[in-house]
Tab-separated table of C-alpha atoms in Angstrom:
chain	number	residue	atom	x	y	z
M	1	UNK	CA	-36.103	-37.092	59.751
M	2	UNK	CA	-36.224	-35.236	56.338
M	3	UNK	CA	-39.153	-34.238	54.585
M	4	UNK	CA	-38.981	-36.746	51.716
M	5	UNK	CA	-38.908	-39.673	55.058
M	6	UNK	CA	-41.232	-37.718	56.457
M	7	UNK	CA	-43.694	-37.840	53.530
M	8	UNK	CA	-43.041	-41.506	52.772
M	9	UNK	CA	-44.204	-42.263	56.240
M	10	UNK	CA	-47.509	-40.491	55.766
M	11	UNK	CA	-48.162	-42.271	52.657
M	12	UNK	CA	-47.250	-46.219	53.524
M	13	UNK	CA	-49.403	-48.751	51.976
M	14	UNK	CA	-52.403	-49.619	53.986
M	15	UNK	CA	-51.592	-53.333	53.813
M	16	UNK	CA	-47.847	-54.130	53.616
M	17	UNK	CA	-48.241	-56.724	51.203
M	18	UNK	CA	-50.142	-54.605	48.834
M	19	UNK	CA	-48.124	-51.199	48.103
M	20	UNK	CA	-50.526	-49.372	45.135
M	21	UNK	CA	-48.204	-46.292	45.754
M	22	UNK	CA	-45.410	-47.883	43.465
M	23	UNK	CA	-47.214	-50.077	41.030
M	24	UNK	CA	-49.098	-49.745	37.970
M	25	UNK	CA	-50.963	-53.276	38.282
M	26	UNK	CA	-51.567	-54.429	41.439
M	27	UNK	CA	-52.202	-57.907	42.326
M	28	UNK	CA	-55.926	-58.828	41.623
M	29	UNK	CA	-58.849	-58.301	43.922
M	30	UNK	CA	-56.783	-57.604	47.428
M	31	UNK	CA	-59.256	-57.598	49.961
M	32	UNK	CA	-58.419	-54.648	52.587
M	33	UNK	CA	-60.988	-55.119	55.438
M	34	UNK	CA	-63.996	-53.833	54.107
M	35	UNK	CA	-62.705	-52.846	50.894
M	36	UNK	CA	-61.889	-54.186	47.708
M	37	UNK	CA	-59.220	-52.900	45.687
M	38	UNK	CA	-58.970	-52.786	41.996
M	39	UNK	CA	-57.073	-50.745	39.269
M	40	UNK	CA	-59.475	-48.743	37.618
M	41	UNK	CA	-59.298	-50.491	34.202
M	42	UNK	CA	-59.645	-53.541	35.846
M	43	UNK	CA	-62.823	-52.910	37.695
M	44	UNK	CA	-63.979	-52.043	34.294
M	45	UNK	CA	-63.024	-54.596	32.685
M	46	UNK	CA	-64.507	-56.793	34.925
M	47	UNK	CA	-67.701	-55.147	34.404
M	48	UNK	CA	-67.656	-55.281	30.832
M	49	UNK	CA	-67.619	-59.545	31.476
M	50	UNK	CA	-71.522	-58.954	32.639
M	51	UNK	CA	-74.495	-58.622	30.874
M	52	UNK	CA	-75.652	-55.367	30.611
M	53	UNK	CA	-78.814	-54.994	33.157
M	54	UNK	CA	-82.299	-55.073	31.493
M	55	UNK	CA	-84.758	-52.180	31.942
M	56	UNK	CA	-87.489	-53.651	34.690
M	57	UNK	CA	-90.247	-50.879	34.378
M	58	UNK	CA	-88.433	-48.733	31.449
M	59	UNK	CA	-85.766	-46.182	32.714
M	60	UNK	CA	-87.006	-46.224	35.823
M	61	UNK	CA	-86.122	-49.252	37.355
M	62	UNK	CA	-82.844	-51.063	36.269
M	63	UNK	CA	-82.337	-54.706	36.896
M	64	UNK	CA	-79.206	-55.024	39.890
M	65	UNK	CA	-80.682	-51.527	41.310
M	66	UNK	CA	-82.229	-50.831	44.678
M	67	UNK	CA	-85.121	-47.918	43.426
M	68	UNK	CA	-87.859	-46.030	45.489
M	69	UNK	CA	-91.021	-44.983	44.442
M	70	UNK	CA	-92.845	-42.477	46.719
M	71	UNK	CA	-95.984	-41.163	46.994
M	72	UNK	CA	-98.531	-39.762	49.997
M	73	UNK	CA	-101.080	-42.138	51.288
M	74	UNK	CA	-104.070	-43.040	48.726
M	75	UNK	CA	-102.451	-42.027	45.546
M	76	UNK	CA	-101.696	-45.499	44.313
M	77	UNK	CA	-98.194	-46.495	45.596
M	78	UNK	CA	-99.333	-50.468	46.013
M	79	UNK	CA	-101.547	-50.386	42.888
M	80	UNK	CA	-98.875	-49.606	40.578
M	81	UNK	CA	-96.219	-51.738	42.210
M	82	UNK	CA	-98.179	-54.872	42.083
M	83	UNK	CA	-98.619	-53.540	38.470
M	84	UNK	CA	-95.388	-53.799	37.952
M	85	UNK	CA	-94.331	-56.924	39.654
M	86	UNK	CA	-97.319	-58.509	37.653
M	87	UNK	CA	-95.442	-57.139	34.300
M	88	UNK	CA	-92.245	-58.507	35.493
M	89	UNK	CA	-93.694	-62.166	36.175
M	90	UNK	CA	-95.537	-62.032	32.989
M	91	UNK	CA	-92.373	-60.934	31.139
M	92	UNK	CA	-94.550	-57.945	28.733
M	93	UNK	CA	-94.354	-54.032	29.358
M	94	UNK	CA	-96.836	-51.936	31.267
M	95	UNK	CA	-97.861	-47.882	31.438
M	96	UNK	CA	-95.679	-47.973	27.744
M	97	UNK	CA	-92.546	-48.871	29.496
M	98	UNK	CA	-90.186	-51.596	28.904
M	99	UNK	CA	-89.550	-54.734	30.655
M	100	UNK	CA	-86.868	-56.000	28.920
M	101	UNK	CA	-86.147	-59.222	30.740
M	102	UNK	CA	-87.173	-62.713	30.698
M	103	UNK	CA	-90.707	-63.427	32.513
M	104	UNK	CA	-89.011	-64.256	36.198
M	105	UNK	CA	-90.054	-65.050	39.673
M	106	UNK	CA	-91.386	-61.677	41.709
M	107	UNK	CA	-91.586	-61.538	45.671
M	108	UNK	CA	-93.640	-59.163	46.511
M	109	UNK	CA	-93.595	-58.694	50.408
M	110	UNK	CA	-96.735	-56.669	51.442
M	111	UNK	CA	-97.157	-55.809	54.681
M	112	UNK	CA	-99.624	-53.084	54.017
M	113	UNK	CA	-103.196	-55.581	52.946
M	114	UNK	CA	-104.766	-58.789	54.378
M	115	UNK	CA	-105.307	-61.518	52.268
M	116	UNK	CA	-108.900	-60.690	52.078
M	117	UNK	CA	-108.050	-57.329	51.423
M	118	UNK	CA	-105.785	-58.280	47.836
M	119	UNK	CA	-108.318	-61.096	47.058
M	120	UNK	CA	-111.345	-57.944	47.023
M	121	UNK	CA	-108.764	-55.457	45.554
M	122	UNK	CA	-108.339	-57.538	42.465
M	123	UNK	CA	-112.342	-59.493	42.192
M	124	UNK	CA	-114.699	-57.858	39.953
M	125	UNK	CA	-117.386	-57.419	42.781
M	126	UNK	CA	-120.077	-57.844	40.111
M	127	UNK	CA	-119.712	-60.705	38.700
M	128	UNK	CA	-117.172	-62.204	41.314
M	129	UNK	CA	-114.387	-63.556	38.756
M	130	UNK	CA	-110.810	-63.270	40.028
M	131	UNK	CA	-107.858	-61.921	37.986
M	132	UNK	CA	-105.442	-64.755	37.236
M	133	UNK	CA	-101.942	-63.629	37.980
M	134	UNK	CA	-98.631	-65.711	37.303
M	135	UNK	CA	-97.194	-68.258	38.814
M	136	UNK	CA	-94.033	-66.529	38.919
M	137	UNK	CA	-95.643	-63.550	40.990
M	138	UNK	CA	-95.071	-64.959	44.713
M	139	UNK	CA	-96.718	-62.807	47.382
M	140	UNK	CA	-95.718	-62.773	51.264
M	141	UNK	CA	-97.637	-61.261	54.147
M	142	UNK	CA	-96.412	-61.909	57.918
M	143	UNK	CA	-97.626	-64.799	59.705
M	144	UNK	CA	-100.367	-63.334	62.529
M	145	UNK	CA	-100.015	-66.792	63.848
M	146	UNK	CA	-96.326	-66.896	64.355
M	147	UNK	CA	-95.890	-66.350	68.135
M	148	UNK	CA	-92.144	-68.270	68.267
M	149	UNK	CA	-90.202	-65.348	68.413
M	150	UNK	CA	-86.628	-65.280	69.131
M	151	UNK	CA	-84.844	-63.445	71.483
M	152	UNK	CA	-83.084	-60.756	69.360
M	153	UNK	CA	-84.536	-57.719	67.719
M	154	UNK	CA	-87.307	-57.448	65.780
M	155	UNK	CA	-86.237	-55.588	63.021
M	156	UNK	CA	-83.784	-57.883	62.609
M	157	UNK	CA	-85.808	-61.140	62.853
M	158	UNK	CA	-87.764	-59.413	59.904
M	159	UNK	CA	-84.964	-58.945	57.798
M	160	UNK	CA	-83.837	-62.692	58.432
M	161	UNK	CA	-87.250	-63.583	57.642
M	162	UNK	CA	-86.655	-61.564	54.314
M	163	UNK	CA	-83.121	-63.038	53.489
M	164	UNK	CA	-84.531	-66.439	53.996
M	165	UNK	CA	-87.611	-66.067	52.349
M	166	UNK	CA	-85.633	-64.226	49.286
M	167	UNK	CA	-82.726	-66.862	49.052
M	168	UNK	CA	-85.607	-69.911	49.782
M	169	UNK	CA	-88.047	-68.541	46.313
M	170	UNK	CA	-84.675	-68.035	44.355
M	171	UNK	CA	-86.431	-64.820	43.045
M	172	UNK	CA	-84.311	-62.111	41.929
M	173	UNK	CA	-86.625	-59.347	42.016
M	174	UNK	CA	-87.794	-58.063	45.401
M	175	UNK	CA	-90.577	-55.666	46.131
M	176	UNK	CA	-91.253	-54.080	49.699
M	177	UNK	CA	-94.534	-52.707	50.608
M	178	UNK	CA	-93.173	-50.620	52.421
M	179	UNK	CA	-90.400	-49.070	54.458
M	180	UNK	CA	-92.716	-48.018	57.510
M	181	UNK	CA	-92.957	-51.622	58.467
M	182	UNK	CA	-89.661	-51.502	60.329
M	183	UNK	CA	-89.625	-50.125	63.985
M	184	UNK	CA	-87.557	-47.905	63.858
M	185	UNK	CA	-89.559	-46.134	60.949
M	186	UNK	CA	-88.180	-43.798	58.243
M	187	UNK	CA	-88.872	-40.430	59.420
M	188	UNK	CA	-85.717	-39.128	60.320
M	189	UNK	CA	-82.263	-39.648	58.216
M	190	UNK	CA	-80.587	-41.607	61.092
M	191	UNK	CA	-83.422	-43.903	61.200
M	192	UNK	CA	-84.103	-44.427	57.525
M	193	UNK	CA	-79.971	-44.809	56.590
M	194	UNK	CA	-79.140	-48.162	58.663
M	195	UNK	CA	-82.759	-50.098	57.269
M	196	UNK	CA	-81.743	-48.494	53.616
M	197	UNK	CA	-77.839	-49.584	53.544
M	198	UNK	CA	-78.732	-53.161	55.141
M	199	UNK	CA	-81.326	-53.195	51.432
M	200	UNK	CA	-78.348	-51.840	49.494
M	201	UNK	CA	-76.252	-54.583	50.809
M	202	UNK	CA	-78.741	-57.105	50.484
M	203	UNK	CA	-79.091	-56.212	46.767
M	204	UNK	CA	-75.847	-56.558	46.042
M	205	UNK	CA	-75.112	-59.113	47.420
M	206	UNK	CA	-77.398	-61.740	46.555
M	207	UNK	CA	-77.455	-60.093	42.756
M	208	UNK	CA	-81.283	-58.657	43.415
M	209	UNK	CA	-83.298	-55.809	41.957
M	210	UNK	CA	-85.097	-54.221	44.721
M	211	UNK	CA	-88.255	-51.636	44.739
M	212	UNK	CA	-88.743	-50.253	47.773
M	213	UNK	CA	-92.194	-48.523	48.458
M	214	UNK	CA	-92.189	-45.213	51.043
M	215	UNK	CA	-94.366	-42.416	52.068
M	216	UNK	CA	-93.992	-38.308	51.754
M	217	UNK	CA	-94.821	-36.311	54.678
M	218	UNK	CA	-97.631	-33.679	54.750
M	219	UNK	CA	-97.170	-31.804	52.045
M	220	UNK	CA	-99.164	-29.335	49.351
M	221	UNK	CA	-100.135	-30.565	45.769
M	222	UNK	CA	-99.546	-27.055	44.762
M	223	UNK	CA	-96.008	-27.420	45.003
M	224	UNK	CA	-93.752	-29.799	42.597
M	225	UNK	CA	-92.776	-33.251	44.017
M	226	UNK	CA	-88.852	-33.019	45.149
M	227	UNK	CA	-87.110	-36.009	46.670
M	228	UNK	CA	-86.809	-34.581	49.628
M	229	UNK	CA	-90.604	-34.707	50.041
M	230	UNK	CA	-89.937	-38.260	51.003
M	231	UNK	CA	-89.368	-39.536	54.420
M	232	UNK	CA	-85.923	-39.378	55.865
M	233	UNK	CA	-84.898	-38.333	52.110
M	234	UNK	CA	-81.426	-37.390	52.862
M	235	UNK	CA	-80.105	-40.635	53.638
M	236	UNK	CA	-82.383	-43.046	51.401
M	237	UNK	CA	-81.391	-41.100	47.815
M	238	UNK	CA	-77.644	-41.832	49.077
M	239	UNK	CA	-78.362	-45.902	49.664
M	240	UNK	CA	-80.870	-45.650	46.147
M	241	UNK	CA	-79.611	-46.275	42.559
M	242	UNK	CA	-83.284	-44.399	41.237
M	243	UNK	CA	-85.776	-42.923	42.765
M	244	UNK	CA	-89.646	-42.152	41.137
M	245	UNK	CA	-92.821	-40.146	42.730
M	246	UNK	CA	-96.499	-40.426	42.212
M	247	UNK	CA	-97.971	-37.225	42.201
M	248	UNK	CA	-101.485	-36.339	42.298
M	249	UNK	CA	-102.964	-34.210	39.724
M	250	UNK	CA	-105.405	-31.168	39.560
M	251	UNK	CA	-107.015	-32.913	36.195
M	252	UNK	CA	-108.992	-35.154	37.812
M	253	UNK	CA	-109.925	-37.358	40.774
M	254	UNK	CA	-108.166	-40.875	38.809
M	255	UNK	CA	-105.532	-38.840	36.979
M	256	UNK	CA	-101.860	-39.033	38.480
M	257	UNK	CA	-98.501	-38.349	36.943
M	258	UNK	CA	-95.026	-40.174	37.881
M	259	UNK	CA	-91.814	-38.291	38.162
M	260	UNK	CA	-88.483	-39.423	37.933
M	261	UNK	CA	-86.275	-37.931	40.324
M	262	UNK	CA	-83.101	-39.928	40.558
M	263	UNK	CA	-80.814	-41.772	37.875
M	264	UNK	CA	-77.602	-43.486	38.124
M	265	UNK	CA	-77.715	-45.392	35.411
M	266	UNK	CA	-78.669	-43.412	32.425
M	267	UNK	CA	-79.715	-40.076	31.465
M	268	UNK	CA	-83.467	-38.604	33.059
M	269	UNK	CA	-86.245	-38.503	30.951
M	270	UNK	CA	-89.220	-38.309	32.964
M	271	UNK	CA	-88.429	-34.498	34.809
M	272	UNK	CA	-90.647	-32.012	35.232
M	273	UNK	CA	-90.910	-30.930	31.507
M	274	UNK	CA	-91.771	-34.843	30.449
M	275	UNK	CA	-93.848	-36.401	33.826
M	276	UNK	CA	-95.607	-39.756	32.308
M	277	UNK	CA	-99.337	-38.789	32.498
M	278	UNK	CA	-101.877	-41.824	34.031
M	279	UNK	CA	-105.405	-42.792	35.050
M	280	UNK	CA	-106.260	-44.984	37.524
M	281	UNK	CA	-108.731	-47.798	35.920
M	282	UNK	CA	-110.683	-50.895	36.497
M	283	UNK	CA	-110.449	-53.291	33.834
M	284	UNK	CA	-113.057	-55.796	34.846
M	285	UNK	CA	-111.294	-57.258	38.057
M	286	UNK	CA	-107.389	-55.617	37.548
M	287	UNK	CA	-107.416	-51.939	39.146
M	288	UNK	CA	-104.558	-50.557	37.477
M	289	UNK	CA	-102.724	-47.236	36.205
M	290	UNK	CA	-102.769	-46.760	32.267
M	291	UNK	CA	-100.644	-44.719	29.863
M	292	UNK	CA	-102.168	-41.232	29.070
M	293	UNK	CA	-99.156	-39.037	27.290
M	294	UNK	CA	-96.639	-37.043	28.989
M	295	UNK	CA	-96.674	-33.420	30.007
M	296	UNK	CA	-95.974	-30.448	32.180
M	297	UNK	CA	-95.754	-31.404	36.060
M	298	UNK	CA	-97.062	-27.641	36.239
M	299	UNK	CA	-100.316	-28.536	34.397
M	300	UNK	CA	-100.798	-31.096	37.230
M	301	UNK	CA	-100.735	-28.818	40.256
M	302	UNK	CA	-103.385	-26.989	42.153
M	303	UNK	CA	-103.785	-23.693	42.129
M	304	UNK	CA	-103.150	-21.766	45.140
M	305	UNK	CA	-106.246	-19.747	46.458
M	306	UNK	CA	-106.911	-17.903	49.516
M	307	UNK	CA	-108.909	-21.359	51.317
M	308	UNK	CA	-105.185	-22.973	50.886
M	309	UNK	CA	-103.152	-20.208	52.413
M	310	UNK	CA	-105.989	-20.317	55.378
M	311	UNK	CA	-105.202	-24.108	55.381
M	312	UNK	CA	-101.199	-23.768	55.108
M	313	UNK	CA	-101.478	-21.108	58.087
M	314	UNK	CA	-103.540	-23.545	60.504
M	315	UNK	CA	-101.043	-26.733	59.313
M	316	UNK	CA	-97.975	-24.835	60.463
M	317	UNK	CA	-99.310	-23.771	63.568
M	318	UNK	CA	-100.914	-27.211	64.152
M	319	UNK	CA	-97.358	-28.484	64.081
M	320	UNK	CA	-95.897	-25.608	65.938
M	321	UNK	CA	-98.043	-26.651	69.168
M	322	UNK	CA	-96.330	-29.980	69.061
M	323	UNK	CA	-93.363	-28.684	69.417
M	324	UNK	CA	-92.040	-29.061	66.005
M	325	UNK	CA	-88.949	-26.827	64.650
M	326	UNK	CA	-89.281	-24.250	62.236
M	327	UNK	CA	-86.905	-26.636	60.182
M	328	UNK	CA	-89.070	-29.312	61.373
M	329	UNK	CA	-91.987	-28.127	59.433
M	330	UNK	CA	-90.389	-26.857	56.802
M	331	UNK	CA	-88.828	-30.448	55.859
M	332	UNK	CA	-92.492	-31.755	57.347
M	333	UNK	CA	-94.722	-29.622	54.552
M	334	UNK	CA	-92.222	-28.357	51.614
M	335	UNK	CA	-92.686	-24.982	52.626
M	336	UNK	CA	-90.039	-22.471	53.048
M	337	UNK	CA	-88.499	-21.305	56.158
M	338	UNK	CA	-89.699	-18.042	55.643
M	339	UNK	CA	-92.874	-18.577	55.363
M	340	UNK	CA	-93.015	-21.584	58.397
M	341	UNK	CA	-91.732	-18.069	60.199
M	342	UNK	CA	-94.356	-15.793	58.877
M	343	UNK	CA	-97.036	-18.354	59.707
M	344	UNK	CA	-96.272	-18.752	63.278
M	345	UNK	CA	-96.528	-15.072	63.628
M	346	UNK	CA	-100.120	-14.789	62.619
């Protein structure tokens, strides 16, 4: 066999009916088992036939995108989402960002509060009146009295639960409160990338915009906010279109700043030399963050002292006695191998 055979035969068309080695334009949308296959022009201008998506909580969150917003426990994660999902139903902008798109049905799936628990979070306790929120804002908590359980798994009963519950409102923006809910948790990459891929496929699918609510690990706020500070990092920012952090900030017990951290579908604007500056505040019976200015992330971090090295010191060897990896703790508290190393030694 010559080399030009040779060749040829390394090189045959996937499909025999649809040979893109010797065409310019090949026949529209061939489906190739899990793959669709398009010219390039044409995928573009198939694209160009839809509307382009609306901004859902400015930059930050496109409509059609699956985005995370992270944050360690007690900093607000569930405060601001419900903010936002609230600005969404209402169709009006929050924190000074835009919400470009029509008022619309929100499911917000919370499986962090009780009812009683949202019903105090948003009563003034004084005077007992209740904030009033849309009718397009549709909350869902799992049934504790649900005891029919099939006989499969029950991560995946939950995500049939979501698909039907999704498809059943006709909403079209999703919000999940949060990833930790699902067995297998999101601690490590190889649990975190099936649960995020089965939400990136779920998104596009069904044509949904999808916020997805996670947790950091232990970590120092005397260091800047990364995206790998969030749980099983390396394989959620690969199934996310944007990702955003809450940071807390050395100015003040309410203060917190947000940091954007991943962008597909425009250029960033909210790095570490523009964070959006916030206060957490009550307005009569709505807890809620509000719009300060923008600044510095630097200006929001804690200074180091010799009481936090103490405390870094006794973290690292704390995890050391479980058994943990130096690369363990490093990717557990943001701090470098080096010093992970160093600590163990003293």
């Amino acid at each position: 066999m010559t080399s030009s055979n040779v060749l040829a035969h390394e090189i045959a068309p996937i499909h025999p009916q649809h040979d893109f080695t010797l065409i310019d334009n090949p026949e529209p949308n061939p489906n190739v088992g899990l793959f669709t296959i398009k010219a390039a022009n044409e995928w573009i201008d198939d694209a160009r036939r839809k509307p382009m998506p609306c901004k859902l909580f400015g930059q930050l969150w496109w409509e059609h995108d699956v985005c995370v917003m992270f944050a360690s426990a007690n900093i607000g994660k569930s405060l601001l989402a419900m903010q936002i999902a609230d600005s969404i139903s209402r169709g009006i902008n929050t924190m000074g960002l835009e919400m470009e798109a029509q008022p619309q049905k929100v499911l917000y799936f919370d499986f962090e509060m009780s009812e009683k628990q949202f019903q105090i979070r948003y009563m003034n306790k004084e005077t007992g009146t209740i904030h009033h929120f849309s009718h397009n804002l549709l909350r869902v908590e799992i049934n504790p009295d649900f005891v029919d359980y099939p006989n499969c798994d029950y991560d995946d009963f939950v995500k049939q639960s979501m698909i039907d519950a999704v498809l059943t409102s006709g909403a079209k923006v999703v919000i999940i409160d949060n990833l930790t809910t699902f067995g297998g948790g999101t601690e490590k990459a190889k649990d975190a990338r099936p649960l995020m891929q089965w939400i990136h496929d779920f998104s596009r699918k069904n044509d949904l915009s999808i916020l997805v609510l996670a947790h950091t690990g232990k970590r120092s706020n005397t260091k800047p906010i990364t995206m790998y500070d969030c749980f099983g990092s390396s394989m959620i920012q690969n199934y996310c279109d944007g990702m955003f952090a809450i940071g807390e900030s050395a100015k003040g017990k309410s203060m917190r700043y947000i940091i954007e951290l991943k962008q597909r579908t425009t250029n960033y604007e909210y790095k570490e030399d523009n964070v959006i500056e916030c206060e957490i505040v009550n307005d009569d019976n709505f807890t809620r963050f509000n719009f300060v200015g923008y600044g510095f992330e630097t200006e929001h971090l804690r200074k180091l002292d010799d009481n936090d090295r103490e405390s870094k010191i006794a973290l690292v060897k704390e995890l050391a006695s479980k058994g943990m990896s130096v690369r363990r703790i490093h990717a557990e508290t943001g701090y470098s191998v080096g010093s992970v190393q160093s600590y163990i030694k003293k």
